[in-house]
């Protein structure tokens, strides 16, 4: 019995090979037919079949016209299904739920509006036109519009400030709006005229009605914009003054402190009130109100809105980051939650000093109207400043650019914007110390 040779001179079968294909070493040792004399058919037959592979769709195929057309058809079908689910058509509950889930998947999320953005949105329900009382200027041509905001349980026709002031200021147009009816907690839930709800007088900051603040602010902002537009249409400078008592004083402060720079309030007067949203003030405060003159008057014996709350609000407005520069605070001995003739006389004196019939314009005045010559000069100065700024920038850029380029070899700089193989990067003719300075 002859011994079996270790190496067979014939080509092994596919089952004798453990790997899917024979290695080069096995091929050289096992078959003498490999080489120039081997036929392609014989060599291929000696190999096992290659494993099946799945061809992945390329990005080009996904963006082909057929794929895009299919995507459009699917999108249209989903849109029709969504419309059917939202309309009065009879759709099975399961199909409607499925369409709603798809709608939620594709619905884009939007950033919620901030408090100050909500205040400047249009109101859902404007102020009642029949509740806005107007006293035109005695001279017939007003230069200032004063908006008077009443307190809790009052209405626009109360007009406490108008009783004596129109004769003293014949250039002022007086406008007194009326709030909506609300179920007020401190009035045992009864409906009464109010700008917002109050839960308790002992602590006015307990569970503040921020929603009521925002809604009333939207209504007042619309009224302010209408009065401002009335003056602009007449070719006048829009000058708006706000006055308020109690709840009206709180809304006056809120309107003044949140007014945008283009709608800045001329001046504000508040009586027997408090500062609303004291904790959120940093969020809603407008820097344009920092130089607005504000007069705050309060009775020392006020049983509803205490003097302590008023002093807390004044302290908040007088210190950083608010730091109002023209805030005046005055108290009255023995005065309760009401007003007196002495107080109204002080209001008239302050009004005359801070809201003149004709504004004395200055270069720093935000409402300063430039003449054509002044406008051209200001434009020329701005262009010169811009040219100087660009000149400095051009002088600084080359130095920075030279510093950055000096840190990179020239050959690497040459190929910085295209793909270069690692061999090219390593042997690109760069010698040690060959840098560009």
Short mmCIF file of N, CA and C in Angstrom, two decimals, residues 25-84:
data_model
loop_
_atom_site.label_atom_id
_atom_site.label_comp_id
_atom_site.label_asym_id
_atom_site.label_seq_id
_atom_site.Cartn_x
_atom_site.Cartn_y
_atom_site.Cartn_z
N UNK A 25 -0.90 30.91 -1.88
CA UNK A 25 0.06 29.86 -1.54
C UNK A 25 -0.49 28.50 -1.86
N UNK A 26 -1.77 28.24 -1.56
CA UNK A 26 -2.39 26.95 -1.86
C UNK A 26 -2.45 26.71 -3.35
N UNK A 27 -2.78 27.78 -4.10
CA UNK A 27 -2.86 27.61 -5.55
C UNK A 27 -1.52 27.22 -6.14
N UNK A 28 -0.44 27.83 -5.67
CA UNK A 28 0.89 27.54 -6.22
C UNK A 28 1.32 26.12 -5.90
N UNK A 29 0.95 25.60 -4.74
CA UNK A 29 1.43 24.29 -4.32
C UNK A 29 0.55 23.15 -4.84
N UNK A 30 -0.72 23.43 -5.07
CA UNK A 30 -1.65 22.34 -5.32
C UNK A 30 -1.89 22.06 -6.78
N UNK A 31 -1.73 22.99 -7.65
CA UNK A 31 -2.05 22.73 -9.05
C UNK A 31 -0.91 23.15 -9.95
N UNK A 32 -0.46 22.22 -10.79
CA UNK A 32 0.56 22.61 -11.77
C UNK A 32 -0.03 23.29 -12.99
N UNK A 33 -1.38 23.32 -13.10
CA UNK A 33 -2.00 23.92 -14.28
C UNK A 33 -2.11 25.43 -14.17
N UNK A 34 -1.94 25.97 -12.95
CA UNK A 34 -2.05 27.42 -12.80
C UNK A 34 -0.90 28.08 -13.51
N UNK A 35 -1.16 29.13 -14.18
CA UNK A 35 -0.12 29.81 -14.94
C UNK A 35 -0.59 30.05 -16.35
N UNK A 36 0.37 30.13 -17.26
CA UNK A 36 0.02 30.45 -18.64
C UNK A 36 -0.74 29.33 -19.31
N UNK A 37 -0.46 28.06 -18.87
CA UNK A 37 -1.10 26.92 -19.52
C UNK A 37 -2.50 26.66 -19.02
N UNK A 38 -2.88 27.26 -17.91
CA UNK A 38 -4.21 26.99 -17.33
C UNK A 38 -5.26 27.73 -18.12
N UNK A 39 -6.37 27.05 -18.33
CA UNK A 39 -7.48 27.71 -19.03
C UNK A 39 -8.35 28.44 -18.02
N UNK A 40 -9.02 29.46 -18.52
CA UNK A 40 -9.88 30.25 -17.65
C UNK A 40 -11.04 29.44 -17.13
N UNK A 41 -11.58 28.52 -17.98
CA UNK A 41 -12.71 27.73 -17.54
C UNK A 41 -12.30 26.78 -16.44
N UNK A 42 -11.17 26.14 -16.61
CA UNK A 42 -10.72 25.18 -15.60
C UNK A 42 -10.42 25.87 -14.27
N UNK A 43 -9.82 27.05 -14.34
CA UNK A 43 -9.48 27.79 -13.12
C UNK A 43 -10.73 28.27 -12.39
N UNK A 44 -11.71 28.75 -13.16
CA UNK A 44 -12.94 29.25 -12.54
C UNK A 44 -13.75 28.13 -11.95
N UNK A 45 -13.75 26.97 -12.63
CA UNK A 45 -14.53 25.85 -12.11
C UNK A 45 -13.96 25.32 -10.83
N UNK A 46 -12.66 25.53 -10.64
CA UNK A 46 -12.03 25.00 -9.43
C UNK A 46 -12.35 25.82 -8.21
N UNK A 47 -12.93 27.02 -8.36
CA UNK A 47 -13.20 27.91 -7.23
C UNK A 47 -14.65 27.80 -6.81
N UNK A 48 -14.90 27.93 -5.53
CA UNK A 48 -16.30 27.91 -5.07
C UNK A 48 -17.01 29.18 -5.49
N UNK A 49 -18.33 29.17 -5.53
CA UNK A 49 -19.07 30.38 -5.93
C UNK A 49 -18.90 31.48 -4.88
N UNK A 50 -18.83 32.71 -5.35
CA UNK A 50 -18.70 33.86 -4.45
C UNK A 50 -20.02 34.09 -3.72
N UNK A 51 -19.93 34.56 -2.50
CA UNK A 51 -21.17 34.83 -1.75
C UNK A 51 -21.96 35.96 -2.40
N UNK A 52 -23.28 35.85 -2.30
CA UNK A 52 -24.14 36.87 -2.89
C UNK A 52 -24.06 38.16 -2.08
N UNK A 53 -24.00 39.29 -2.75
CA UNK A 53 -23.92 40.61 -2.10
C UNK A 53 -25.14 41.43 -2.47
N UNK A 54 -25.59 42.29 -1.53
CA UNK A 54 -26.74 43.17 -1.75
C UNK A 54 -26.25 44.53 -2.18
N UNK A 55 -26.74 45.00 -3.29
CA UNK A 55 -26.31 46.28 -3.81
C UNK A 55 -27.09 47.41 -3.13
N UNK A 56 -26.38 48.31 -2.48
CA UNK A 56 -27.04 49.42 -1.77
C UNK A 56 -27.38 50.54 -2.75
N UNK A 57 -28.54 51.15 -2.55
CA UNK A 57 -28.89 52.27 -3.45
C UNK A 57 -28.00 53.47 -3.18
N UNK A 58 -27.52 54.06 -4.21
CA UNK A 58 -26.66 55.23 -4.06
C UNK A 58 -27.50 56.48 -3.88
N UNK A 59 -26.83 57.56 -3.48
CA UNK A 59 -27.53 58.85 -3.32
C UNK A 59 -28.05 59.35 -4.65
N UNK A 60 -27.33 59.05 -5.72
CA UNK A 60 -27.78 59.49 -7.04
C UNK A 60 -29.09 58.82 -7.42
N UNK A 61 -29.24 57.53 -7.05
CA UNK A 61 -30.50 56.85 -7.35
C UNK A 61 -31.64 57.38 -6.49
N UNK A 62 -31.32 57.70 -5.24
CA UNK A 62 -32.38 58.24 -4.38
C UNK A 62 -32.87 59.58 -4.88
N UNK A 63 -32.01 60.33 -5.56
CA UNK A 63 -32.40 61.64 -6.08
C UNK A 63 -32.77 61.58 -7.55
N UNK A 64 -33.01 60.41 -8.06
CA UNK A 64 -33.40 60.27 -9.46
C UNK A 64 -34.81 60.80 -9.67
N UNK A 65 -35.19 61.10 -10.91
CA UNK A 65 -36.56 61.61 -11.17
C UNK A 65 -37.65 60.67 -10.69
N UNK A 66 -37.43 59.36 -10.83
CA UNK A 66 -38.46 58.41 -10.38
C UNK A 66 -38.64 58.48 -8.87
N UNK A 67 -37.52 58.54 -8.15
CA UNK A 67 -37.62 58.60 -6.69
C UNK A 67 -38.29 59.89 -6.24
N UNK A 68 -37.93 61.01 -6.86
CA UNK A 68 -38.55 62.27 -6.50
C UNK A 68 -40.04 62.27 -6.82
N UNK A 69 -40.41 61.69 -7.95
CA UNK A 69 -41.83 61.61 -8.30
C UNK A 69 -42.59 60.76 -7.30
N UNK A 70 -41.99 59.66 -6.85
CA UNK A 70 -42.65 58.82 -5.85
C UNK A 70 -42.81 59.57 -4.54
N UNK A 71 -41.79 60.35 -4.16
CA UNK A 71 -41.88 61.13 -2.92
C UNK A 71 -43.00 62.16 -3.01
N UNK A 72 -43.14 62.81 -4.17
CA UNK A 72 -44.21 63.80 -4.34
C UNK A 72 -45.57 63.14 -4.23
N UNK A 73 -45.72 61.97 -4.83
CA UNK A 73 -47.00 61.25 -4.76
C UNK A 73 -47.34 60.90 -3.32
N UNK A 74 -46.35 60.43 -2.56
CA UNK A 74 -46.59 60.09 -1.15
C UNK A 74 -46.97 61.32 -0.36
N UNK A 75 -46.28 62.45 -0.60
CA UNK A 75 -46.59 63.68 0.12
C UNK A 75 -47.99 64.16 -0.18
N UNK A 76 -48.40 64.10 -1.46
CA UNK A 76 -49.75 64.51 -1.83
C UNK A 76 -50.79 63.61 -1.17
N UNK A 77 -50.51 62.32 -1.13
CA UNK A 77 -51.45 61.40 -0.49
C UNK A 77 -51.59 61.70 0.99
N UNK A 78 -50.47 61.98 1.66
CA UNK A 78 -50.55 62.33 3.08
C UNK A 78 -51.30 63.63 3.29
N UNK A 79 -51.08 64.60 2.40
CA UNK A 79 -51.81 65.87 2.52
C UNK A 79 -53.30 65.69 2.33
N UNK A 80 -53.70 64.89 1.35
CA UNK A 80 -55.12 64.63 1.14
C UNK A 80 -55.73 63.92 2.34
N UNK A 81 -54.98 62.98 2.89
CA UNK A 81 -55.50 62.29 4.08
C UNK A 81 -55.65 63.23 5.25
N UNK A 82 -54.68 64.14 5.42
CA UNK A 82 -54.77 65.11 6.51
C UNK A 82 -55.95 66.05 6.32
N UNK A 83 -56.16 66.49 5.08
CA UNK A 83 -57.30 67.36 4.81
C UNK A 83 -58.62 66.65 5.09
N UNK A 84 -58.69 65.40 4.68
CA UNK A 84 -59.92 64.64 4.91
C UNK A 84 -60.16 64.44 6.40
#
